[in-house]
Amino acid sequence: MRRFSRFACIDWSGAVSEFPTGLALASIGHVGAPELIGPEKRWSRQAVLEWLVECADAQEDMLIGLDLSLGFPFLDHGSFFPEWRDSPADARALWALIDQLCTEDRHLAANSFLAHSEARRHFRHAKGDVGDLFEGGIGRLREVERHQRETKQANSWSCFNLVGAGQVGKSSLTGMRMMHRLGGRIPVWPFDPIPENGPVIIEIYTTMAARAAGLPANTSKIRDAATLTKALAAFGAEAPSLLHRLDDHATDALLTAAWMRSASQNAHLWTPELLTPDIAQREGWTFGVL
């Protein structure tokens, strides 16, 4: 099992603006406290991409968690986008297609993809604006999301739903643009074999870290220092020495980085029973889901 020297969590955002309030990045070493990493201004998605390129060049043994979906549902219908002739064959081809259709969108946004005549058919865009191929209820789910909900490990949302505070579709689409532009510089589990050294990217779900720390499911967001300190202690981590922001995006990143340090030592989490090669290449998997 791979051992890492540092653990970083990126709390991601699909907001259209250049500097989304939802972006946050934190890291932690083998001991001590997690710390926020950040420029003088807030992060931009482009700046996060540049930071990842720097990580690739440095080849530090770092495990990097992205709070977004790295794939879309495929296995349920044998296609990401049924009835679309150009529907990609696997996740990396999906990333490439999204970036190709969004070259004019600034700040790694993905509005052009959602406006595409074929793509838009599969999404719930807003109340009263629902694509004819969007499936009822919460929408289509990846196998990992279906399993999370059935086993109550998490309460995942469909990437095809773009409505509500818990929607993850826009953040996943913008994240996939970033992953395509990263160009394979960093291996991504479970799409790639895990190398003996250097950085590795995984998909994470920050709510799982909050639940593992003992926070109730309905109050998993932390907005005060005392609750953060108590939650970090569950993973043997100290409280940060200095916090220049204390919103729930920053605390999500801090707590999840500490959780990753602990969870990455569980060999079972790297080999979930339901993760097949087909799922790994097309839909991906959320690290921590058994």
PDB file of C-alpha atoms in Angstrom:
ATOM      1  CA  MET A   1       0.000   0.000   0.000  1.00  0.00           C
ATOM      2  CA  ARG A   2       1.331   3.456  -0.939  1.00  0.00           C
ATOM      3  CA  ARG A   3       2.525   5.774   1.776  1.00  0.00           C
ATOM      4  CA  PHE A   4       2.241   9.526   1.270  1.00  0.00           C
ATOM      5  CA  SER A   5       4.114  12.316   3.023  1.00  0.00           C
ATOM      6  CA  ARG A   6       1.481  15.037   2.534  1.00  0.00           C
ATOM      7  CA  PHE A   7      -2.266  15.178   2.024  1.00  0.00           C
ATOM      8  CA  ALA A   8      -4.191  17.990   0.341  1.00  0.00           C
ATOM      9  CA  CYS A   9      -7.893  18.611  -0.143  1.00  0.00           C
ATOM     10  CA  ILE A  10      -9.378  20.956  -2.746  1.00  0.00           C
ATOM     11  CA  ASP A  11     -12.923  22.084  -1.997  1.00  0.00           C
ATOM     12  CA  TRP A  12     -14.106  22.859  -5.530  1.00  0.00           C
ATOM     13  CA  SER A  13     -16.714  25.197  -7.037  1.00  0.00           C
ATOM     14  CA  GLY A  14     -18.615  25.394 -10.307  1.00  0.00           C
ATOM     15  CA  ALA A  15     -19.583  29.053  -9.934  1.00  0.00           C
ATOM     16  CA  VAL A  16     -19.156  31.184 -13.061  1.00  0.00           C
ATOM     17  CA  SER A  17     -17.001  33.897 -11.441  1.00  0.00           C
ATOM     18  CA  GLU A  18     -13.214  34.034 -11.725  1.00  0.00           C
ATOM     19  CA  PHE A  19     -12.684  33.778  -7.955  1.00  0.00           C
ATOM     20  CA  PRO A  20     -15.485  31.554  -6.581  1.00  0.00           C
ATOM     21  CA  THR A  21     -16.051  31.829  -2.847  1.00  0.00           C
ATOM     22  CA  GLY A  22     -16.353  28.044  -2.699  1.00  0.00           C
ATOM     23  CA  LEU A  23     -12.736  27.290  -3.628  1.00  0.00           C
ATOM     24  CA  ALA A  24     -10.447  26.320  -0.754  1.00  0.00           C
ATOM     25  CA  LEU A  25      -7.250  24.289  -0.460  1.00  0.00           C
ATOM     26  CA  ALA A  26      -5.688  22.794   2.665  1.00  0.00           C
ATOM     27  CA  SER A  27      -2.841  20.368   3.319  1.00  0.00           C
ATOM     28  CA  ILE A  28      -1.396  18.389   6.212  1.00  0.00           C
ATOM     29  CA  GLY A  29       1.780  16.410   6.789  1.00  0.00           C
ATOM     30  CA  HIS A  30       2.352  13.203   8.739  1.00  0.00           C
ATOM     31  CA  VAL A  31       1.944  15.058  12.039  1.00  0.00           C
ATOM     32  CA  GLY A  32       0.576  18.339  13.275  1.00  0.00           C
ATOM     33  CA  ALA A  33      -2.226  20.503  11.984  1.00  0.00           C
ATOM     34  CA  PRO A  34      -3.735  21.084   8.561  1.00  0.00           C
ATOM     35  CA  GLU A  35      -3.131  24.531   7.123  1.00  0.00           C
ATOM     36  CA  LEU A  36      -4.898  26.520   4.453  1.00  0.00           C
ATOM     37  CA  ILE A  37      -2.939  27.176   1.274  1.00  0.00           C
ATOM     38  CA  GLY A  38      -3.905  30.243  -0.663  1.00  0.00           C
ATOM     39  CA  PRO A  39      -2.958  33.289  -2.680  1.00  0.00           C
ATOM     40  CA  GLU A  40      -3.581  36.812  -1.404  1.00  0.00           C
ATOM     41  CA  LYS A  41      -6.898  36.829  -3.234  1.00  0.00           C
ATOM     42  CA  ARG A  42      -9.228  33.866  -3.356  1.00  0.00           C
ATOM     43  CA  TRP A  43      -8.346  30.946  -5.563  1.00  0.00           C
ATOM     44  CA  SER A  44      -9.359  30.831  -9.202  1.00  0.00           C
ATOM     45  CA  ARG A  45      -9.835  27.499 -10.970  1.00  0.00           C
ATOM     46  CA  GLN A  46      -6.956  28.386 -13.274  1.00  0.00           C
ATOM     47  CA  ALA A  47      -4.715  29.017 -10.256  1.00  0.00           C
ATOM     48  CA  VAL A  48      -5.646  25.629  -8.802  1.00  0.00           C
ATOM     49  CA  LEU A  49      -4.724  24.021 -12.134  1.00  0.00           C
ATOM     50  CA  GLU A  50      -1.356  25.803 -12.042  1.00  0.00           C
ATOM     51  CA  TRP A  51      -0.827  24.605  -8.459  1.00  0.00           C
ATOM     52  CA  LEU A  52      -1.484  21.023  -9.581  1.00  0.00           C
ATOM     53  CA  VAL A  53       1.045  21.413 -12.402  1.00  0.00           C
ATOM     54  CA  GLU A  54       3.591  22.593  -9.818  1.00  0.00           C
ATOM     55  CA  CYS A  55       2.797  19.511  -7.709  1.00  0.00           C
ATOM     56  CA  ALA A  56       3.384  17.322 -10.761  1.00  0.00           C
ATOM     57  CA  ASP A  57       6.740  18.980 -11.399  1.00  0.00           C
ATOM     58  CA  ALA A  58       7.810  18.713  -7.744  1.00  0.00           C
ATOM     59  CA  GLN A  59       6.937  14.996  -7.578  1.00  0.00           C
ATOM     60  CA  GLU A  60       6.233  15.160  -3.841  1.00  0.00           C
ATOM     61  CA  ASP A  61       4.546  12.078  -2.413  1.00  0.00           C
ATOM     62  CA  MET A  62       1.244  13.909  -1.989  1.00  0.00           C
ATOM     63  CA  LEU A  63      -2.295  12.517  -2.023  1.00  0.00           C
ATOM     64  CA  ILE A  64      -4.633  15.169  -3.460  1.00  0.00           C
ATOM     65  CA  GLY A  65      -8.396  14.957  -2.974  1.00  0.00           C
ATOM     66  CA  LEU A  66     -10.830  16.744  -5.301  1.00  0.00           C
ATOM     67  CA  ASP A  67     -14.338  17.374  -4.024  1.00  0.00           C
ATOM     68  CA  LEU A  68     -16.131  16.746  -7.326  1.00  0.00           C
ATOM     69  CA  SER A  69     -17.265  13.863  -9.505  1.00  0.00           C
ATOM     70  CA  LEU A  70     -14.657  12.708 -12.015  1.00  0.00           C
ATOM     71  CA  GLY A  71     -17.179  10.751 -14.065  1.00  0.00           C
ATOM     72  CA  PHE A  72     -20.833  10.689 -15.056  1.00  0.00           C
ATOM     73  CA  PRO A  73     -23.265   7.750 -14.919  1.00  0.00           C
ATOM     74  CA  PHE A  74     -22.525   5.265 -17.698  1.00  0.00           C
ATOM     75  CA  LEU A  75     -23.182   1.699 -16.576  1.00  0.00           C
ATOM     76  CA  ASP A  76     -26.951   2.093 -16.180  1.00  0.00           C
ATOM     77  CA  HIS A  77     -27.496   2.723 -19.916  1.00  0.00           C
ATOM     78  CA  GLY A  78     -24.135   1.813 -21.414  1.00  0.00           C
ATOM     79  CA  SER A  79     -23.596   5.484 -22.288  1.00  0.00           C
ATOM     80  CA  PHE A  80     -23.013   8.846 -20.648  1.00  0.00           C
ATOM     81  CA  PHE A  81     -25.542  10.463 -22.979  1.00  0.00           C
ATOM     82  CA  PRO A  82     -27.957   8.005 -24.611  1.00  0.00           C
ATOM     83  CA  GLU A  83     -29.184   9.083 -28.079  1.00  0.00           C
ATOM     84  CA  TRP A  84     -26.152  11.352 -28.596  1.00  0.00           C
ATOM     85  CA  ARG A  85     -23.990   9.916 -31.378  1.00  0.00           C
ATOM     86  CA  ASP A  86     -20.857  11.644 -30.040  1.00  0.00           C
ATOM     87  CA  SER A  87     -21.265  10.377 -26.475  1.00  0.00           C
ATOM     88  CA  PRO A  88     -17.725   9.526 -25.223  1.00  0.00           C
ATOM     89  CA  ALA A  89     -16.554   6.006 -24.510  1.00  0.00           C
ATOM     90  CA  ASP A  90     -14.806   6.643 -21.185  1.00  0.00           C
ATOM     91  CA  ALA A  91     -14.176   9.299 -18.556  1.00  0.00           C
ATOM     92  CA  ARG A  92     -11.054  10.830 -20.102  1.00  0.00           C
ATOM     93  CA  ALA A  93     -12.849  11.191 -23.443  1.00  0.00           C
ATOM     94  CA  LEU A  94     -15.675  12.867 -21.517  1.00  0.00           C
ATOM     95  CA  TRP A  95     -13.226  15.379 -19.998  1.00  0.00           C
ATOM     96  CA  ALA A  96     -11.854  16.111 -23.471  1.00  0.00           C
ATOM     97  CA  LEU A  97     -15.310  16.639 -24.987  1.00  0.00           C
ATOM     98  CA  ILE A  98     -16.372  19.042 -22.250  1.00  0.00           C
ATOM     99  CA  ASP A  99     -13.212  21.104 -22.630  1.00  0.00           C
ATOM    100  CA  GLN A 100     -13.506  21.093 -26.422  1.00  0.00           C
ATOM    101  CA  LEU A 101     -17.064  22.460 -26.319  1.00  0.00           C
ATOM    102  CA  CYS A 102     -16.152  25.095 -23.721  1.00  0.00           C
ATOM    103  CA  THR A 103     -13.028  26.666 -25.232  1.00  0.00           C
ATOM    104  CA  GLU A 104     -14.733  30.075 -25.295  1.00  0.00           C
ATOM    105  CA  ASP A 105     -15.876  29.862 -21.659  1.00  0.00           C
ATOM    106  CA  ARG A 106     -13.617  31.888 -19.374  1.00  0.00           C
ATOM    107  CA  HIS A 107     -12.322  30.740 -15.983  1.00  0.00           C
ATOM    108  CA  LEU A 108     -12.784  27.045 -16.848  1.00  0.00           C
ATOM    109  CA  ALA A 109     -16.562  27.456 -16.772  1.00  0.00           C
ATOM    110  CA  ALA A 110     -18.757  24.938 -18.608  1.00  0.00           C
ATOM    111  CA  ASN A 111     -21.789  26.917 -19.739  1.00  0.00           C
ATOM    112  CA  SER A 112     -21.249  26.089 -23.413  1.00  0.00           C
ATOM    113  CA  PHE A 113     -21.435  22.377 -22.718  1.00  0.00           C
ATOM    114  CA  LEU A 114     -24.726  22.769 -20.886  1.00  0.00           C
ATOM    115  CA  ALA A 115     -26.071  24.862 -23.768  1.00  0.00           C
ATOM    116  CA  HIS A 116     -25.141  22.269 -26.407  1.00  0.00           C
ATOM    117  CA  SER A 117     -28.257  20.970 -28.142  1.00  0.00           C
ATOM    118  CA  GLU A 118     -27.522  17.316 -27.302  1.00  0.00           C
ATOM    119  CA  ALA A 119     -25.907  17.704 -23.893  1.00  0.00           C
ATOM    120  CA  ARG A 120     -28.622  19.937 -22.442  1.00  0.00           C
ATOM    121  CA  ARG A 121     -31.250  17.222 -23.017  1.00  0.00           C
ATOM    122  CA  HIS A 122     -29.827  15.196 -20.113  1.00  0.00           C
ATOM    123  CA  PHE A 123     -29.840  17.859 -17.370  1.00  0.00           C
ATOM    124  CA  ARG A 124     -32.288  19.512 -15.010  1.00  0.00           C
ATOM    125  CA  HIS A 125     -31.212  23.123 -15.565  1.00  0.00           C
ATOM    126  CA  ALA A 126     -33.748  25.011 -13.458  1.00  0.00           C
ATOM    127  CA  LYS A 127     -37.321  24.809 -12.291  1.00  0.00           C
ATOM    128  CA  GLY A 128     -39.333  24.506 -15.472  1.00  0.00           C
ATOM    129  CA  ASP A 129     -36.229  23.898 -17.607  1.00  0.00           C
ATOM    130  CA  VAL A 130     -35.650  20.161 -17.684  1.00  0.00           C
ATOM    131  CA  GLY A 131     -34.083  18.243 -20.557  1.00  0.00           C
ATOM    132  CA  ASP A 132     -36.311  15.635 -22.189  1.00  0.00           C
ATOM    133  CA  LEU A 133     -33.797  12.879 -21.329  1.00  0.00           C
ATOM    134  CA  PHE A 134     -33.351  13.843 -17.690  1.00  0.00           C
ATOM    135  CA  GLU A 135     -34.658  10.939 -15.641  1.00  0.00           C
ATOM    136  CA  GLY A 136     -37.185  11.658 -12.920  1.00  0.00           C
ATOM    137  CA  GLY A 137     -36.545  11.972  -9.219  1.00  0.00           C
ATOM    138  CA  ILE A 138     -32.971  12.829  -8.304  1.00  0.00           C
ATOM    139  CA  GLY A 139     -31.642  11.831 -11.743  1.00  0.00           C
ATOM    140  CA  ARG A 140     -29.213   9.151 -12.886  1.00  0.00           C
ATOM    141  CA  LEU A 141     -26.515   8.003 -10.484  1.00  0.00           C
ATOM    142  CA  ARG A 142     -23.084   6.470 -10.911  1.00  0.00           C
ATOM    143  CA  GLU A 143     -22.602   3.046  -9.378  1.00  0.00           C
ATOM    144  CA  VAL A 144     -20.634   4.527  -6.470  1.00  0.00           C
ATOM    145  CA  GLU A 145     -23.398   7.059  -5.810  1.00  0.00           C
ATOM    146  CA  ARG A 146     -26.107   4.415  -5.950  1.00  0.00           C
ATOM    147  CA  HIS A 147     -24.093   2.260  -3.528  1.00  0.00           C
ATOM    148  CA  GLN A 148     -23.479   5.202  -1.188  1.00  0.00           C
ATOM    149  CA  ARG A 149     -27.181   5.896  -0.908  1.00  0.00           C
ATOM    150  CA  GLU A 150     -28.207   2.244  -0.530  1.00  0.00           C
ATOM    151  CA  THR A 151     -25.687   1.648   2.256  1.00  0.00           C
ATOM    152  CA  LYS A 152     -26.227   5.107   3.809  1.00  0.00           C
ATOM    153  CA  GLN A 153     -22.521   5.916   3.583  1.00  0.00           C
ATOM    154  CA  ALA A 154     -23.441   9.221   1.932  1.00  0.00           C
ATOM    155  CA  ASN A 155     -26.391  10.962   0.292  1.00  0.00           C
ATOM    156  CA  SER A 156     -24.993  11.725  -3.140  1.00  0.00           C
ATOM    157  CA  TRP A 157     -26.717  13.904  -5.721  1.00  0.00           C
ATOM    158  CA  SER A 158     -26.919  13.220  -9.434  1.00  0.00           C
ATOM    159  CA  CYS A 159     -24.434  15.070 -11.626  1.00  0.00           C
ATOM    160  CA  PHE A 160     -27.297  15.660 -14.067  1.00  0.00           C
ATOM    161  CA  ASN A 161     -29.139  17.823 -11.544  1.00  0.00           C
ATOM    162  CA  LEU A 162     -28.129  21.506 -11.629  1.00  0.00           C
ATOM    163  CA  VAL A 163     -30.765  22.752  -9.197  1.00  0.00           C
ATOM    164  CA  GLY A 164     -30.455  23.373  -5.454  1.00  0.00           C
ATOM    165  CA  ALA A 165     -27.708  24.086  -2.954  1.00  0.00           C
ATOM    166  CA  GLY A 166     -26.475  20.481  -3.062  1.00  0.00           C
ATOM    167  CA  GLN A 167     -26.120  20.224  -6.835  1.00  0.00           C
ATOM    168  CA  VAL A 168     -22.738  18.957  -8.003  1.00  0.00           C
ATOM    169  CA  GLY A 169     -23.119  18.998 -11.780  1.00  0.00           C
ATOM    170  CA  LYS A 170     -21.538  22.382 -12.479  1.00  0.00           C
ATOM    171  CA  SER A 171     -18.584  21.786 -10.179  1.00  0.00           C
ATOM    172  CA  SER A 172     -17.978  18.381 -11.756  1.00  0.00           C
ATOM    173  CA  LEU A 173     -18.071  19.774 -15.309  1.00  0.00           C
ATOM    174  CA  THR A 174     -15.616  22.568 -14.493  1.00  0.00           C
ATOM    175  CA  GLY A 175     -13.419  20.077 -12.638  1.00  0.00           C
ATOM    176  CA  MET A 176     -13.363  17.786 -15.661  1.00  0.00           C
ATOM    177  CA  ARG A 177     -12.159  20.704 -17.802  1.00  0.00           C
ATOM    178  CA  MET A 178      -9.323  21.193 -15.341  1.00  0.00           C
ATOM    179  CA  MET A 179      -8.486  17.491 -15.349  1.00  0.00           C
ATOM    180  CA  HIS A 180      -8.278  17.436 -19.151  1.00  0.00           C
ATOM    181  CA  ARG A 181      -5.950  20.436 -19.127  1.00  0.00           C
ATOM    182  CA  LEU A 182      -3.797  18.819 -16.466  1.00  0.00           C
ATOM    183  CA  GLY A 183      -3.022  16.375 -19.272  1.00  0.00           C
ATOM    184  CA  GLY A 184      -2.220  13.268 -17.261  1.00  0.00           C
ATOM    185  CA  ARG A 185       0.646  14.913 -15.378  1.00  0.00           C
ATOM    186  CA  ILE A 186      -0.669  13.384 -12.134  1.00  0.00           C
ATOM    187  CA  PRO A 187      -2.083   9.832 -11.968  1.00  0.00           C
ATOM    188  CA  VAL A 188      -5.757   9.695 -10.963  1.00  0.00           C
ATOM    189  CA  TRP A 189      -7.169   6.795  -8.935  1.00  0.00           C
ATOM    190  CA  PRO A 190      -8.914   4.568  -9.977  1.00  0.00           C
ATOM    191  CA  PHE A 191      -8.370   5.462 -13.655  1.00  0.00           C
ATOM    192  CA  ASP A 192      -4.587   4.998 -13.419  1.00  0.00           C
ATOM    193  CA  PRO A 193      -2.299   2.569 -11.596  1.00  0.00           C
ATOM    194  CA  ILE A 194      -0.876   4.052  -8.419  1.00  0.00           C
ATOM    195  CA  PRO A 195       2.815   4.854  -8.956  1.00  0.00           C
ATOM    196  CA  GLU A 196       5.524   4.067  -6.427  1.00  0.00           C
ATOM    197  CA  ASN A 197       6.234   7.766  -5.839  1.00  0.00           C
ATOM    198  CA  GLY A 198       4.983  11.235  -6.726  1.00  0.00           C
ATOM    199  CA  PRO A 199       1.515  12.760  -6.352  1.00  0.00           C
ATOM    200  CA  VAL A 200      -1.816  10.977  -6.857  1.00  0.00           C
ATOM    201  CA  ILE A 201      -5.292  12.479  -7.274  1.00  0.00           C
ATOM    202  CA  ILE A 202      -8.462  10.944  -5.816  1.00  0.00           C
ATOM    203  CA  GLU A 203     -12.109  11.980  -5.826  1.00  0.00           C
ATOM    204  CA  ILE A 204     -13.409  12.685  -2.335  1.00  0.00           C
ATOM    205  CA  TYR A 205     -16.682  13.764  -0.743  1.00  0.00           C
ATOM    206  CA  THR A 206     -16.110  16.166   2.142  1.00  0.00           C
ATOM    207  CA  THR A 207     -19.328  15.153   3.911  1.00  0.00           C
ATOM    208  CA  MET A 208     -17.851  11.692   4.450  1.00  0.00           C
ATOM    209  CA  ALA A 209     -14.990  13.241   6.413  1.00  0.00           C
ATOM    210  CA  ALA A 210     -17.466  15.189   8.546  1.00  0.00           C
ATOM    211  CA  ARG A 211     -19.473  12.055   9.291  1.00  0.00           C
ATOM    212  CA  ALA A 212     -16.305  10.112  10.127  1.00  0.00           C
ATOM    213  CA  ALA A 213     -15.434  12.873  12.598  1.00  0.00           C
ATOM    214  CA  GLY A 214     -18.752  12.328  14.353  1.00  0.00           C
ATOM    215  CA  LEU A 215     -20.725  15.275  13.020  1.00  0.00           C
ATOM    216  CA  PRO A 216     -24.439  14.577  12.479  1.00  0.00           C
ATOM    217  CA  ALA A 217     -25.493  14.259   8.842  1.00  0.00           C
ATOM    218  CA  ASN A 218     -27.757  17.301   9.038  1.00  0.00           C
ATOM    219  CA  THR A 219     -25.062  19.546  10.584  1.00  0.00           C
ATOM    220  CA  SER A 220     -21.948  18.504   8.705  1.00  0.00           C
ATOM    221  CA  LYS A 221     -20.781  22.066   7.928  1.00  0.00           C
ATOM    222  CA  ILE A 222     -18.347  23.682  10.382  1.00  0.00           C
ATOM    223  CA  ARG A 223     -18.270  27.462  10.841  1.00  0.00           C
ATOM    224  CA  ASP A 224     -16.555  27.927  14.214  1.00  0.00           C
ATOM    225  CA  ALA A 225     -13.104  27.169  15.576  1.00  0.00           C
ATOM    226  CA  ALA A 226     -14.241  25.088  18.555  1.00  0.00           C
ATOM    227  CA  THR A 227     -16.181  22.601  16.413  1.00  0.00           C
ATOM    228  CA  LEU A 228     -13.304  22.397  13.946  1.00  0.00           C
ATOM    229  CA  THR A 229     -10.818  21.657  16.758  1.00  0.00           C
ATOM    230  CA  LYS A 230     -13.036  18.872  18.115  1.00  0.00           C
ATOM    231  CA  ALA A 231     -13.584  17.346  14.670  1.00  0.00           C
ATOM    232  CA  LEU A 232      -9.865  17.388  13.810  1.00  0.00           C
ATOM    233  CA  ALA A 233      -9.075  15.626  17.082  1.00  0.00           C
ATOM    234  CA  ALA A 234     -11.076  12.622  15.833  1.00  0.00           C
ATOM    235  CA  PHE A 235      -8.304  12.134  13.241  1.00  0.00           C
ATOM    236  CA  GLY A 236      -5.419  12.860  15.596  1.00  0.00           C
ATOM    237  CA  ALA A 237      -4.854  16.299  14.082  1.00  0.00           C
ATOM    238  CA  GLU A 238      -4.165  19.558  15.867  1.00  0.00           C
ATOM    239  CA  ALA A 239      -6.039  22.781  15.161  1.00  0.00           C
ATOM    240  CA  PRO A 240      -4.499  25.211  12.660  1.00  0.00           C
ATOM    241  CA  SER A 241      -2.287  27.876  14.208  1.00  0.00           C
ATOM    242  CA  LEU A 242      -3.780  30.624  12.052  1.00  0.00           C
ATOM    243  CA  LEU A 243      -7.027  30.840  10.109  1.00  0.00           C
ATOM    244  CA  HIS A 244      -7.536  33.697   7.670  1.00  0.00           C
ATOM    245  CA  ARG A 245     -11.001  32.355   6.800  1.00  0.00           C
ATOM    246  CA  LEU A 246     -13.464  30.247   8.761  1.00  0.00           C
ATOM    247  CA  ASP A 247     -16.241  29.538   6.288  1.00  0.00           C
ATOM    248  CA  ASP A 248     -17.517  26.033   5.620  1.00  0.00           C
ATOM    249  CA  HIS A 249     -15.444  25.704   2.429  1.00  0.00           C
ATOM    250  CA  ALA A 250     -12.207  26.299   4.332  1.00  0.00           C
ATOM    251  CA  THR A 251     -13.198  23.969   7.175  1.00  0.00           C
ATOM    252  CA  ASP A 252     -14.279  21.282   4.684  1.00  0.00           C
ATOM    253  CA  ALA A 253     -10.811  21.388   3.140  1.00  0.00           C
ATOM    254  CA  LEU A 254      -9.011  21.370   6.504  1.00  0.00           C
ATOM    255  CA  LEU A 255     -11.025  18.518   7.994  1.00  0.00           C
ATOM    256  CA  THR A 256     -10.945  16.392   4.850  1.00  0.00           C
ATOM    257  CA  ALA A 257      -7.174  16.733   4.497  1.00  0.00           C
ATOM    258  CA  ALA A 258      -6.832  15.340   8.036  1.00  0.00           C
ATOM    259  CA  TRP A 259      -9.322  12.555   7.254  1.00  0.00           C
ATOM    260  CA  MET A 260      -7.360  11.633   4.112  1.00  0.00           C
ATOM    261  CA  ARG A 261      -4.219  11.187   6.198  1.00  0.00           C
ATOM    262  CA  SER A 262      -6.042   8.643   8.339  1.00  0.00           C
ATOM    263  CA  ALA A 263      -8.206   6.989   5.659  1.00  0.00           C
ATOM    264  CA  SER A 264      -5.357   6.471   3.197  1.00  0.00           C
ATOM    265  CA  GLN A 265      -3.849   3.904   5.583  1.00  0.00           C
ATOM    266  CA  ASN A 266      -6.930   1.680   5.268  1.00  0.00           C
ATOM    267  CA  ALA A 267      -6.059  -0.845   2.548  1.00  0.00           C
ATOM    268  CA  HIS A 268      -9.719  -1.782   2.057  1.00  0.00           C
ATOM    269  CA  LEU A 269     -10.568   1.725   0.842  1.00  0.00           C
ATOM    270  CA  TRP A 270      -8.185   1.276  -2.107  1.00  0.00           C
ATOM    271  CA  THR A 271      -9.868  -1.973  -3.204  1.00  0.00           C
ATOM    272  CA  PRO A 272     -13.655  -1.575  -2.868  1.00  0.00           C
ATOM    273  CA  GLU A 273     -15.442  -4.813  -3.702  1.00  0.00           C
ATOM    274  CA  LEU A 274     -17.808  -3.264  -6.259  1.00  0.00           C
ATOM    275  CA  LEU A 275     -15.133  -1.352  -8.187  1.00  0.00           C
ATOM    276  CA  THR A 276     -14.718  -3.160 -11.516  1.00  0.00           C
ATOM    277  CA  PRO A 277     -12.320  -2.149 -14.328  1.00  0.00           C
ATOM    278  CA  ASP A 278     -15.341  -0.990 -16.346  1.00  0.00           C
ATOM    279  CA  ILE A 279     -16.533   1.310 -13.562  1.00  0.00           C
ATOM    280  CA  ALA A 280     -12.979   2.515 -12.929  1.00  0.00           C
ATOM    281  CA  GLN A 281     -12.470   3.698 -16.510  1.00  0.00           C
ATOM    282  CA  ARG A 282     -15.919   5.121 -17.164  1.00  0.00           C
ATOM    283  CA  GLU A 283     -17.487   6.372 -13.941  1.00  0.00           C
ATOM    284  CA  GLY A 284     -14.666   6.511 -11.419  1.00  0.00           C
ATOM    285  CA  TRP A 285     -15.108   6.024  -7.681  1.00  0.00           C
ATOM    286  CA  THR A 286     -15.268   8.159  -4.554  1.00  0.00           C
ATOM    287  CA  PHE A 287     -12.380   7.316  -2.242  1.00  0.00           C
ATOM    288  CA  GLY A 288     -13.631   6.139   1.142  1.00  0.00           C
ATOM    289  CA  VAL A 289     -16.735   4.344  -0.129  1.00  0.00           C
ATOM    290  CA  LEU A 290     -16.695   0.605   0.585  1.00  0.00           C
TER     291      LEU A 290
END
